[in-house]
XYZ file of C-alpha atoms in Angstrom:
657
model
C 30.270 38.653 2.562
C 31.677 35.332 1.340
C 35.120 35.604 -0.258
C 37.139 32.461 0.581
C 40.594 31.782 -0.857
C 42.988 29.010 0.194
C 44.991 31.464 2.335
C 41.853 32.864 3.966
C 40.648 29.348 4.642
C 43.892 28.533 6.465
C 43.594 31.755 8.470
C 40.160 30.607 9.603
C 41.495 27.230 10.585
C 40.056 25.510 7.559
C 41.922 23.111 5.331
C 43.107 23.964 1.835
C 41.245 20.871 0.677
C 38.008 22.351 2.020
C 38.691 25.687 0.336
C 39.214 23.926 -2.955
C 35.973 22.035 -2.485
C 33.744 25.118 -2.383
C 32.585 27.556 -5.049
C 33.283 31.158 -4.059
C 31.180 33.978 -5.520
C 32.910 36.077 -8.163
C 34.169 39.559 -7.330
C 30.913 41.209 -8.471
C 28.830 39.284 -5.944
C 28.221 39.911 -2.262
C 27.045 36.691 -0.586
C 25.831 37.522 2.907
C 24.614 34.749 5.188
C 24.818 32.138 2.432
C 26.505 28.915 3.574
C 29.514 27.638 1.675
C 28.476 26.183 -1.688
C 30.233 22.891 -2.322
C 31.773 22.205 -5.696
C 29.688 19.026 -5.691
C 26.556 21.159 -6.162
C 28.122 23.079 -9.039
C 29.191 19.830 -10.671
C 25.725 18.294 -10.275
C 23.877 21.256 -11.775
C 26.415 21.996 -14.540
C 24.424 20.185 -17.211
C 21.453 22.471 -16.533
C 23.286 25.813 -16.672
C 24.490 25.819 -20.263
C 21.512 25.518 -22.604
C 22.215 27.701 -25.628
C 19.234 28.553 -27.765
C 18.877 30.945 -30.683
C 16.597 33.925 -31.205
C 15.539 35.605 -34.423
C 16.353 39.324 -34.565
C 15.863 40.691 -38.104
C 16.064 39.934 -41.811
C 18.601 41.778 -43.966
C 16.658 44.297 -46.129
C 18.175 43.082 -49.432
C 19.515 39.588 -48.850
C 17.936 36.334 -47.620
C 20.134 36.443 -44.493
C 19.251 37.273 -40.913
C 20.530 38.480 -37.554
C 20.365 35.962 -34.706
C 20.935 36.271 -30.959
C 23.038 33.481 -29.409
C 25.379 32.828 -26.492
C 28.436 30.830 -27.493
C 30.300 28.296 -25.367
C 32.069 29.881 -22.409
C 30.450 33.279 -22.921
C 28.791 35.305 -20.175
C 26.110 37.016 -22.294
C 24.533 36.505 -25.743
C 25.840 38.353 -28.793
C 24.505 39.166 -32.275
C 25.384 36.943 -35.245
C 24.727 36.837 -38.983
C 23.160 33.655 -40.354
C 23.319 33.372 -44.141
C 21.343 30.172 -44.740
C 19.386 27.498 -42.869
C 21.811 25.401 -40.866
C 24.698 27.696 -41.735
C 27.513 28.842 -39.468
C 26.829 31.739 -37.112
C 29.111 34.708 -37.908
C 29.683 36.783 -34.787
C 29.446 40.565 -35.222
C 29.207 41.921 -31.653
C 31.549 41.268 -28.774
C 30.414 43.571 -25.999
C 30.541 43.131 -22.236
C 26.916 44.290 -22.099
C 23.805 42.829 -23.732
C 22.591 44.487 -26.931
C 18.936 45.209 -26.232
C 17.912 46.482 -29.681
C 19.530 46.130 -33.115
C 18.367 47.012 -36.621
C 19.870 47.249 -40.086
C 19.895 50.504 -41.990
C 16.571 49.746 -43.726
C 17.404 50.423 -47.398
C 20.663 48.638 -48.170
C 21.714 47.223 -44.819
C 24.988 49.184 -44.910
C 25.353 49.396 -41.137
C 23.491 48.697 -37.885
C 21.969 50.821 -35.155
C 22.055 49.230 -31.709
C 21.253 50.073 -28.105
C 22.693 48.799 -24.831
C 23.005 49.827 -21.188
C 25.693 49.351 -18.534
C 25.417 46.776 -15.779
C 21.625 46.557 -16.040
C 21.139 50.239 -15.146
C 18.699 50.727 -18.085
C 20.365 53.972 -19.117
C 20.154 52.596 -22.637
C 22.289 54.394 -25.213
C 21.964 54.261 -28.997
C 24.922 53.704 -31.340
C 25.669 53.365 -35.027
C 27.736 50.224 -35.552
C 29.655 48.882 -38.530
C 28.640 45.479 -39.900
C 31.741 43.853 -38.419
C 30.996 45.317 -34.987
C 34.359 47.047 -34.742
C 33.250 50.678 -35.002
C 30.556 52.357 -32.899
C 29.409 55.960 -32.721
C 27.218 57.259 -29.894
C 23.965 58.802 -31.159
C 22.116 59.493 -27.881
C 22.756 61.120 -24.499
C 24.526 59.064 -21.851
C 22.298 60.057 -18.897
C 19.002 59.007 -20.483
C 17.079 55.848 -21.272
C 16.830 55.867 -25.061
C 15.244 53.777 -27.779
C 15.059 54.224 -31.538
C 12.842 53.707 -34.583
C 13.862 53.911 -38.256
C 12.047 55.950 -40.884
C 11.351 54.217 -44.220
C 13.691 56.362 -46.283
C 16.533 55.156 -44.099
C 18.132 58.547 -43.495
C 16.826 59.230 -39.978
C 16.165 57.444 -36.737
C 13.755 58.745 -34.144
C 15.358 58.593 -30.690
C 12.916 58.672 -27.789
C 14.565 59.459 -24.458
C 13.523 59.815 -20.833
C 15.712 60.900 -17.913
C 17.141 58.462 -15.397
C 17.561 60.170 -12.063
C 18.988 57.468 -9.766
C 16.170 58.193 -7.356
C 17.322 55.538 -4.894
C 20.438 57.621 -4.242
C 18.772 61.018 -3.998
C 17.833 62.059 -7.538
C 14.266 62.942 -8.386
C 12.270 64.701 -11.061
C 8.695 65.860 -10.556
C 8.000 66.770 -14.185
C 9.091 64.066 -16.602
C 9.203 64.527 -20.370
C 9.921 62.144 -23.209
C 12.046 63.896 -25.811
C 11.875 62.935 -29.487
C 14.926 63.668 -31.642
C 15.486 62.959 -35.335
C 19.085 61.912 -35.980
C 21.009 61.067 -39.139
C 23.127 58.093 -37.991
C 25.806 58.847 -40.607
C 26.021 62.486 -39.552
C 25.013 62.406 -35.863
C 25.765 66.090 -35.451
C 22.672 66.634 -37.624
C 19.952 66.463 -34.968
C 16.463 67.919 -34.780
C 14.476 68.000 -31.560
C 11.046 67.043 -32.826
C 8.932 67.224 -29.669
C 8.896 67.149 -25.894
C 6.080 64.813 -24.888
C 4.586 65.155 -21.397
C 5.247 62.311 -18.971
C 6.497 58.783 -19.505
C 4.913 55.709 -21.030
C 5.494 56.785 -24.647
C 6.411 54.103 -27.145
C 5.521 52.000 -30.199
C 6.761 54.781 -32.500
C 6.045 53.793 -36.118
C 6.596 55.886 -39.256
C 3.992 55.803 -42.015
C 5.419 54.651 -45.363
C 5.692 58.246 -46.594
C 7.539 59.213 -43.370
C 5.146 62.141 -42.885
C 3.415 60.788 -39.795
C 4.539 58.864 -36.726
C 2.087 56.747 -34.759
C 2.730 56.578 -31.011
C 1.172 55.251 -27.828
C 1.154 56.798 -24.397
C 0.760 53.864 -22.019
C -0.604 54.013 -18.491
C -1.903 50.475 -17.987
C -2.766 47.580 -20.325
C -6.369 48.810 -20.106
C -5.657 52.521 -20.443
C -3.539 54.041 -23.203
C -3.880 56.688 -25.927
C -2.926 56.602 -29.607
C -1.426 59.731 -31.158
C -0.413 60.718 -34.672
C 2.658 62.981 -34.690
C 3.653 65.218 -37.595
C 7.212 64.112 -38.474
C 8.198 67.665 -39.519
C 6.579 69.873 -36.885
C 6.182 67.500 -33.942
C 2.529 68.479 -33.557
C 0.470 65.604 -32.219
C -3.169 64.601 -32.387
C -4.877 62.087 -30.147
C -7.001 59.747 -32.264
C -7.831 56.844 -29.928
C -9.817 56.281 -27.893
C -12.282 58.475 -29.755
C -13.925 61.352 -27.908
C -16.527 59.958 -25.557
C -15.271 56.381 -25.873
C -14.223 54.504 -22.708
C -10.588 54.029 -21.766
C -8.951 51.075 -23.488
C -5.618 49.445 -24.102
C -3.853 49.817 -27.457
C -0.611 48.268 -28.684
C 1.488 47.512 -31.762
C 1.408 49.369 -35.070
C 1.616 48.535 -38.764
C 0.742 51.014 -41.530
C -1.013 49.959 -44.727
C 0.939 50.718 -47.899
C -1.370 53.625 -48.762
C -0.848 55.098 -45.249
C -4.597 55.206 -44.656
C -5.032 52.331 -42.235
C -3.158 51.955 -38.975
C -3.309 48.350 -37.773
C -3.118 47.796 -34.017
C -4.460 45.703 -31.162
C -7.057 46.936 -28.680
C -9.373 45.676 -25.950
C -11.792 48.575 -26.434
C -14.630 46.397 -27.704
C -14.273 43.376 -25.459
C -12.360 41.566 -22.753
C -9.409 40.589 -24.934
C -6.857 42.390 -27.085
C -8.173 42.223 -30.652
C -6.609 42.893 -34.040
C -8.112 46.056 -35.528
C -7.349 49.023 -37.771
C -7.935 52.743 -37.483
C -8.972 54.544 -40.688
C -7.171 57.899 -40.729
C -9.749 59.434 -43.093
C -12.975 58.355 -41.425
C -11.702 57.976 -37.855
C -13.409 54.575 -37.657
C -11.965 51.651 -35.693
C -12.669 48.236 -37.273
C -12.041 44.954 -35.416
C -10.830 41.912 -37.415
C -10.438 39.194 -34.772
C -13.637 39.376 -32.719
C -14.096 35.633 -33.288
C -10.860 34.803 -31.394
C -11.559 34.703 -27.619
C -7.948 35.328 -26.563
C -5.366 38.113 -26.664
C -3.532 38.973 -29.872
C 0.004 39.276 -28.495
C 1.656 40.748 -31.584
C 1.306 40.850 -35.345
C 3.274 41.666 -38.475
C 2.285 43.016 -41.912
C 3.805 41.293 -44.945
C 6.195 43.285 -47.142
C 3.653 43.420 -49.982
C 0.996 44.654 -47.563
C -1.394 41.810 -48.353
C -1.293 39.651 -45.218
C -1.138 40.002 -41.464
C 0.273 37.230 -39.301
C -0.906 37.443 -35.695
C 0.270 35.511 -32.633
C -2.552 34.579 -30.258
C -2.049 33.750 -26.588
C -4.581 30.937 -26.111
C -4.593 30.345 -22.347
C -0.797 30.569 -22.156
C -0.084 28.670 -25.386
C 0.752 30.452 -28.646
C -1.107 30.085 -31.928
C -0.483 31.726 -35.322
C -3.388 33.234 -37.277
C -3.226 34.704 -40.793
C -5.450 37.513 -42.124
C -6.113 38.898 -45.588
C -5.584 42.671 -45.454
C -7.933 43.534 -48.340
C -10.946 41.684 -46.933
C -10.056 41.567 -43.238
C -10.976 37.879 -43.218
C -8.960 35.158 -41.518
C -7.173 32.737 -43.858
C -6.385 29.067 -43.111
C -4.131 28.858 -40.076
C -0.410 28.291 -40.724
C 0.975 24.984 -39.502
C 3.698 26.157 -37.103
C 5.434 23.786 -34.677
C 4.013 23.853 -31.146
C 5.738 26.229 -28.758
C 6.116 29.807 -27.582
C 6.496 32.067 -30.626
C 8.753 35.099 -30.308
C 9.683 37.998 -32.566
C 8.588 37.595 -36.143
C 9.228 39.502 -39.364
C 8.445 39.145 -43.058
C 11.375 38.899 -45.461
C 11.691 41.889 -47.805
C 13.562 39.825 -50.405
C 11.167 36.850 -50.299
C 7.790 38.405 -49.606
C 5.937 35.250 -48.555
C 8.583 34.228 -46.000
C 8.068 34.896 -42.300
C 10.811 34.235 -39.699
C 10.298 33.742 -35.971
C 11.763 32.224 -32.805
C 10.233 29.186 -31.132
C 10.848 27.526 -27.793
C 8.973 24.849 -25.874
C 9.357 22.842 -22.662
C 11.663 20.586 -24.713
C 13.681 23.284 -26.530
C 15.616 26.392 -25.388
C 14.792 28.135 -28.650
C 15.468 28.053 -32.374
C 14.822 30.115 -35.475
C 12.345 29.020 -38.138
C 10.854 30.463 -41.287
C 7.433 29.873 -42.788
C 6.706 30.241 -46.502
C 3.078 31.300 -46.393
C 2.621 30.630 -50.121
C 3.659 26.970 -49.869
C 3.000 26.293 -46.185
C 6.564 24.988 -45.808
C 8.379 25.490 -42.495
C 12.177 25.559 -42.453
C 14.450 25.324 -39.437
C 17.454 27.661 -39.505
C 19.244 26.833 -36.238
C 19.717 23.963 -33.796
C 19.896 24.743 -30.097
C 22.713 23.288 -28.029
C 22.292 21.205 -24.890
C 25.079 19.491 -22.939
C 25.863 15.860 -23.666
C 23.909 13.705 -21.281
C 20.793 15.875 -21.440
C 17.798 14.521 -23.343
C 15.631 17.577 -24.004
C 12.749 15.359 -25.112
C 12.617 13.915 -21.603
C 11.792 17.317 -20.086
C 8.283 17.504 -18.667
C 5.383 19.400 -20.205
C 2.973 21.016 -17.754
C -0.625 20.263 -16.966
C -3.220 23.021 -16.595
C -4.594 23.471 -13.069
C -7.888 25.318 -12.603
C -9.314 26.106 -9.159
C -11.569 28.649 -7.476
C -10.114 31.245 -5.151
C -11.394 32.524 -1.789
C -14.193 34.518 -3.458
C -15.131 31.941 -6.095
C -13.055 33.539 -8.868
C -11.658 30.925 -11.299
C -7.854 31.044 -11.385
C -5.342 28.788 -13.080
C -1.734 27.613 -12.971
C 0.693 25.412 -14.866
C 1.990 22.400 -12.952
C 5.241 20.607 -13.841
C 5.568 17.188 -12.183
C 8.741 15.101 -11.741
C 8.890 11.616 -13.217
C 6.792 9.458 -10.874
C 8.920 6.372 -11.527
C 12.130 8.147 -10.585
C 10.541 10.036 -7.689
C 7.663 8.000 -6.226
C 5.425 9.332 -3.515
C 4.247 12.841 -2.788
C 6.666 15.478 -4.021
C 7.727 18.817 -2.517
C 6.507 21.884 -4.403
C 8.103 25.157 -5.500
C 5.425 27.785 -6.190
C 6.822 30.412 -8.565
C 4.984 33.733 -9.024
C 5.512 35.756 -12.216
C 6.300 39.467 -12.262
C 4.423 42.357 -13.761
C 1.987 42.194 -12.095
C 0.548 42.296 -15.614
C 2.591 39.244 -16.617
C 1.618 35.654 -17.260
C 3.123 32.224 -16.713
C 2.978 30.469 -20.077
C 4.115 27.198 -21.620
C 7.764 27.595 -22.599
C 11.296 26.338 -21.915
C 12.039 26.151 -18.195
C 15.860 26.213 -18.391
C 17.603 25.607 -15.071
C 14.253 24.861 -13.413
C 14.378 21.435 -15.056
C 17.054 20.511 -12.504
C 14.509 20.824 -9.703
C 12.193 18.483 -11.584
C 14.639 15.937 -12.995
C 17.303 15.734 -10.298
C 15.661 16.928 -7.067
C 12.140 15.606 -7.598
C 10.576 18.996 -6.808
C 7.292 19.825 -8.539
C 6.946 23.387 -9.900
C 3.647 25.294 -9.842
C 3.286 28.522 -11.870
C 0.143 30.405 -10.749
C -1.632 33.088 -12.753
C -3.283 35.031 -9.934
C -5.710 37.900 -10.493
C -3.952 40.796 -12.165
C -2.270 38.477 -14.673
C -2.576 39.229 -18.364
C -4.129 36.830 -20.846
C -7.499 36.350 -19.143
C -9.337 39.531 -20.060
C -9.223 43.149 -18.968
C -11.553 42.684 -15.965
C -9.296 39.965 -14.538
C -6.287 42.217 -15.184
C -7.641 45.009 -12.958
C -8.853 42.874 -10.042
C -5.670 43.472 -8.014
C -5.405 47.228 -8.469
C -5.112 49.692 -5.598
C -6.904 48.584 -2.445
C -7.438 45.085 -3.917
C -3.709 44.280 -3.801
C -3.965 41.577 -1.151
C -6.576 39.658 -3.147
C -3.808 38.405 -5.437
C -1.923 37.189 -2.357
C -5.076 35.365 -1.264
C -5.108 33.699 -4.698
C -1.619 32.463 -3.951
C -2.877 31.182 -0.622
C -5.668 29.317 -2.415
C -3.040 27.466 -4.452
C -1.104 26.605 -1.289
C -4.274 25.112 0.164
C -4.998 23.259 -3.093
C -1.607 21.497 -3.020
C -2.840 19.083 -0.368
C -5.657 17.886 -2.630
C -3.292 16.722 -5.384
C -2.290 13.067 -5.000
C 1.290 13.698 -6.167
C 2.077 16.767 -4.055
C 3.245 17.110 -0.450
C 1.467 19.965 1.330
C 4.025 19.750 4.159
C 6.895 20.729 1.852
C 6.171 23.964 -0.036
C 8.489 26.876 -0.868
C 7.618 30.056 -2.775
C 9.655 32.207 -5.140
C 9.193 35.087 -7.557
C 10.891 37.988 -9.281
C 9.987 41.703 -9.281
C 6.258 41.830 -8.450
C 6.603 38.072 -8.028
C 9.173 38.899 -5.358
C 6.529 40.936 -3.546
C 4.138 37.973 -3.875
C 6.758 35.688 -2.363
C 7.358 38.070 0.564
C 3.642 38.677 1.147
C 2.987 34.931 1.055
C 5.768 34.403 3.577
C 4.022 36.937 5.842
C 0.432 35.707 5.474
C 1.001 31.974 5.063
C 4.211 31.275 6.958
C 2.786 28.102 8.597
C 2.105 26.598 5.150
C 5.593 27.022 3.675
C 9.164 25.911 4.406
C 10.909 28.960 2.908
C 10.683 31.838 0.431
C 12.875 33.373 -2.275
C 12.571 37.060 -3.166
C 14.259 38.142 -6.410
C 14.368 41.945 -6.987
C 11.055 42.199 -5.147
C 9.070 45.067 -3.629
C 9.090 45.082 0.176
C 7.107 48.305 0.738
C 5.077 50.094 -1.940
C 5.671 53.476 -0.296
C 9.463 53.239 -0.368
C 9.316 51.555 -3.782
C 7.242 54.369 -5.312
C 9.541 56.970 -3.761
C 12.707 55.311 -5.071
C 11.779 53.844 -8.441
C 12.879 55.919 -11.433
C 10.943 59.159 -11.955
C 9.694 58.263 -15.424
C 8.081 55.079 -14.023
C 6.546 56.476 -10.842
C 3.218 57.765 -12.164
C 2.772 54.639 -14.302
C 3.186 52.412 -11.264
C 0.859 54.559 -9.155
C -1.969 53.694 -11.537
C -1.471 50.004 -10.737
C -0.517 50.071 -7.061
C -2.240 53.251 -5.879
C -0.912 56.754 -5.201
C 1.054 56.756 -1.966
C 0.625 60.555 -1.700
C -3.059 60.032 -0.823
C -3.352 59.478 2.957
C -5.730 56.492 2.840
C -3.699 54.735 0.163
C -0.462 55.410 1.988
C -1.980 53.982 5.167
C -3.046 50.878 3.211
C 0.397 50.477 1.630
C 2.080 50.689 5.007
C -0.409 48.219 6.471
C 0.214 45.515 3.835
C 3.960 46.064 3.379
C 5.958 42.867 3.954
C 8.597 45.136 5.502
C 6.186 46.294 8.203
C 4.994 42.744 8.841
C 8.397 41.099 8.743
C 7.956 39.679 12.264
C 5.475 37.171 10.772
C 8.167 35.609 8.589
C 9.368 32.621 10.582
C 10.785 30.479 7.769
C 14.132 30.866 5.933
C 14.342 33.677 3.367
C 16.665 34.057 0.363
C 16.889 37.558 -1.188
C 18.519 38.214 -4.577
C 19.134 41.745 -5.891
C 20.983 43.746 -8.550
C 22.751 46.854 -7.231
C 21.969 48.851 -10.416
C 18.246 48.061 -10.544
C 16.352 51.271 -11.490
C 12.931 49.609 -11.248
C 13.016 48.011 -7.807
C 16.059 49.663 -6.190
C 18.361 47.560 -4.046
C 17.180 49.442 -0.962
C 13.976 47.358 -1.102
C 16.069 44.237 -0.568
C 18.415 45.648 2.060
C 15.648 46.901 4.325
C 13.830 43.557 4.106
C 16.948 41.552 4.923
C 17.614 43.689 7.992
C 14.013 43.426 9.215
C 13.667 39.644 8.880
C 17.024 38.996 10.544
C 15.561 40.470 13.707
C 13.332 37.366 13.856
C 16.316 35.103 14.338
C 15.505 33.113 11.179
C 18.045 32.339 8.470
C 18.277 35.051 5.801
C 20.495 34.580 2.756
C 21.334 37.680 0.699
C 22.975 37.813 -2.733
C 23.772 41.214 -4.251
C 25.404 41.756 -7.676
C 27.071 45.097 -8.320
C 27.018 44.643 -12.127
C 23.359 43.670 -12.506
C 20.012 45.445 -12.584
C 16.498 44.011 -12.585
C 17.560 40.362 -12.511
C 20.821 38.567 -13.270
C 21.731 38.562 -16.990
C 25.360 37.440 -16.804
C 25.875 33.685 -16.801
C 28.546 33.719 -14.088
C 26.218 35.565 -11.712
C 23.173 33.521 -12.673
C 25.133 30.307 -12.129
C 26.106 31.220 -8.573
C 22.545 32.342 -7.857
C 21.388 28.925 -9.067
C 23.925 27.050 -6.931
C 22.722 28.970 -3.874
C 19.066 28.379 -4.779
C 19.665 24.642 -5.095
C 21.369 24.715 -1.690
C 18.446 26.671 -0.240
C 15.877 24.211 -1.614
C 17.931 21.243 -0.426
C 17.930 22.795 3.040
C 14.260 23.760 3.175
C 12.346 21.269 1.027
C 14.231 17.991 0.872
C 14.873 17.063 4.540
């Protein structure tokens, strides 16, 4: 555990000058086996650790102003601000030590806010009423549960959905999980009504009809298997409406109600490979698809305030597009001319009904807020992201699409970022970075700190989308399930082998990294392909699916069993134990860096600790960084900065010699 002060340095026979020349981890970090990080590294990377973008949150219900998420200079986490006009000053309204995960105005007059936040990344999210100046908060939910909220249209009730958090990694467990729905008046929180106890986890997307009589909800199991329910907002009685009786399992997501409450707009992959925009007719029970002509996933959509238009965001092979639909006819209208980039959020303005606001980032921008006037086609920029002096964002690389065939002939793809060939001639070392999920996707967006590897270290970055990734159809999504788990690792191996065929890449200098499921991919790659790599980085990754499924939170366990397989079944348990990186740790012969949050309820820290102990038996270098105020990844800048310093040191040690 690295904690070096000037006095401690002298006690160890080190000079005060040396002690002053290193960066010690802060008091929330345990750095075990990590060499001293010189201040020179921190100074070199400083320009790449302080990008400050902006994210759209919500329009005010009565005024042409909005809420924006932003991290100010010197701050550890982002806060919520009011922005009253394009280019205006950001007016800070929250000042918490924890990140606000959800925030929404009281929907009629905007008199106050309802927010949610957890503690130290533990995901025990609690719901609060908050005054507009952020100075007064009132707890509306239970402290030992993971809670979210949805407003009704009248603005006098929120629906709180809550599941238990049992701290299973430290002995808690619950065999029968329920999701409890409670109606709460935020002004009079003592006025609560338990609406329903729903069986199991996976419930979400709660959306009130405009008359507040019905609540649409989804029970999710996998992206290809979910159910749509209509819940009576007075009695709590529920009715499953999709998939229809006799119809195959399908994925459903996202809700918008038509103004007459008859049509429920949603996305579904029931009729094809991709997630399509559709609507369910509550009178006829018919499901009608609107976007069959678009051969990609509809990621999200939003209904205009007048109910006449739908704006949908399409994930076209990892790049976002906006599509506009006429609600009355169901026909697509001319496409809006939005700037190129990854489109996030999105909401129509109640006070200017043709105005749609959204966030946008790109490889050259950490994120800004824009609005589109659909009537005029005019786009307006509301914020300007901040980058340190000396950084030219326009010089940041855009990726090229890589398409190869895997071991079994399956087409797979990746995004490749290359360093400037003039600055870094010759074949370049490669960092292969696996996304999480596993139902995630590497897409074209801002790369943040990763640009340091490209611009200052000359390291190429490859972002594979192995089988099991979203965005390529529901068949592709399920190809890694259960007993097929190692096929995704073989896809990763196919990319390692491909590196040598690229004229700009050095197949002798490859490292792998990944977070969450990507952490498992990194560990599994280190086991199966150790001769092909120089080192691996595991961030909050799974080291054994049996111990993971036993220790992940109770409300998540059955959902994850659908993807990974049920470890209670003898053959599946035997398979899990056979493929576990933990049980094959002797094969890891290259340096390993493990990063973990102590409060992680998804992949508990025990997954990291057991892997560190096992690999150290091999006599190879193992670096371990544990944060006691983080969960599933590092959200605080101070922690993320030290993690980055150590990662740069690790890559310098493994890839650059």
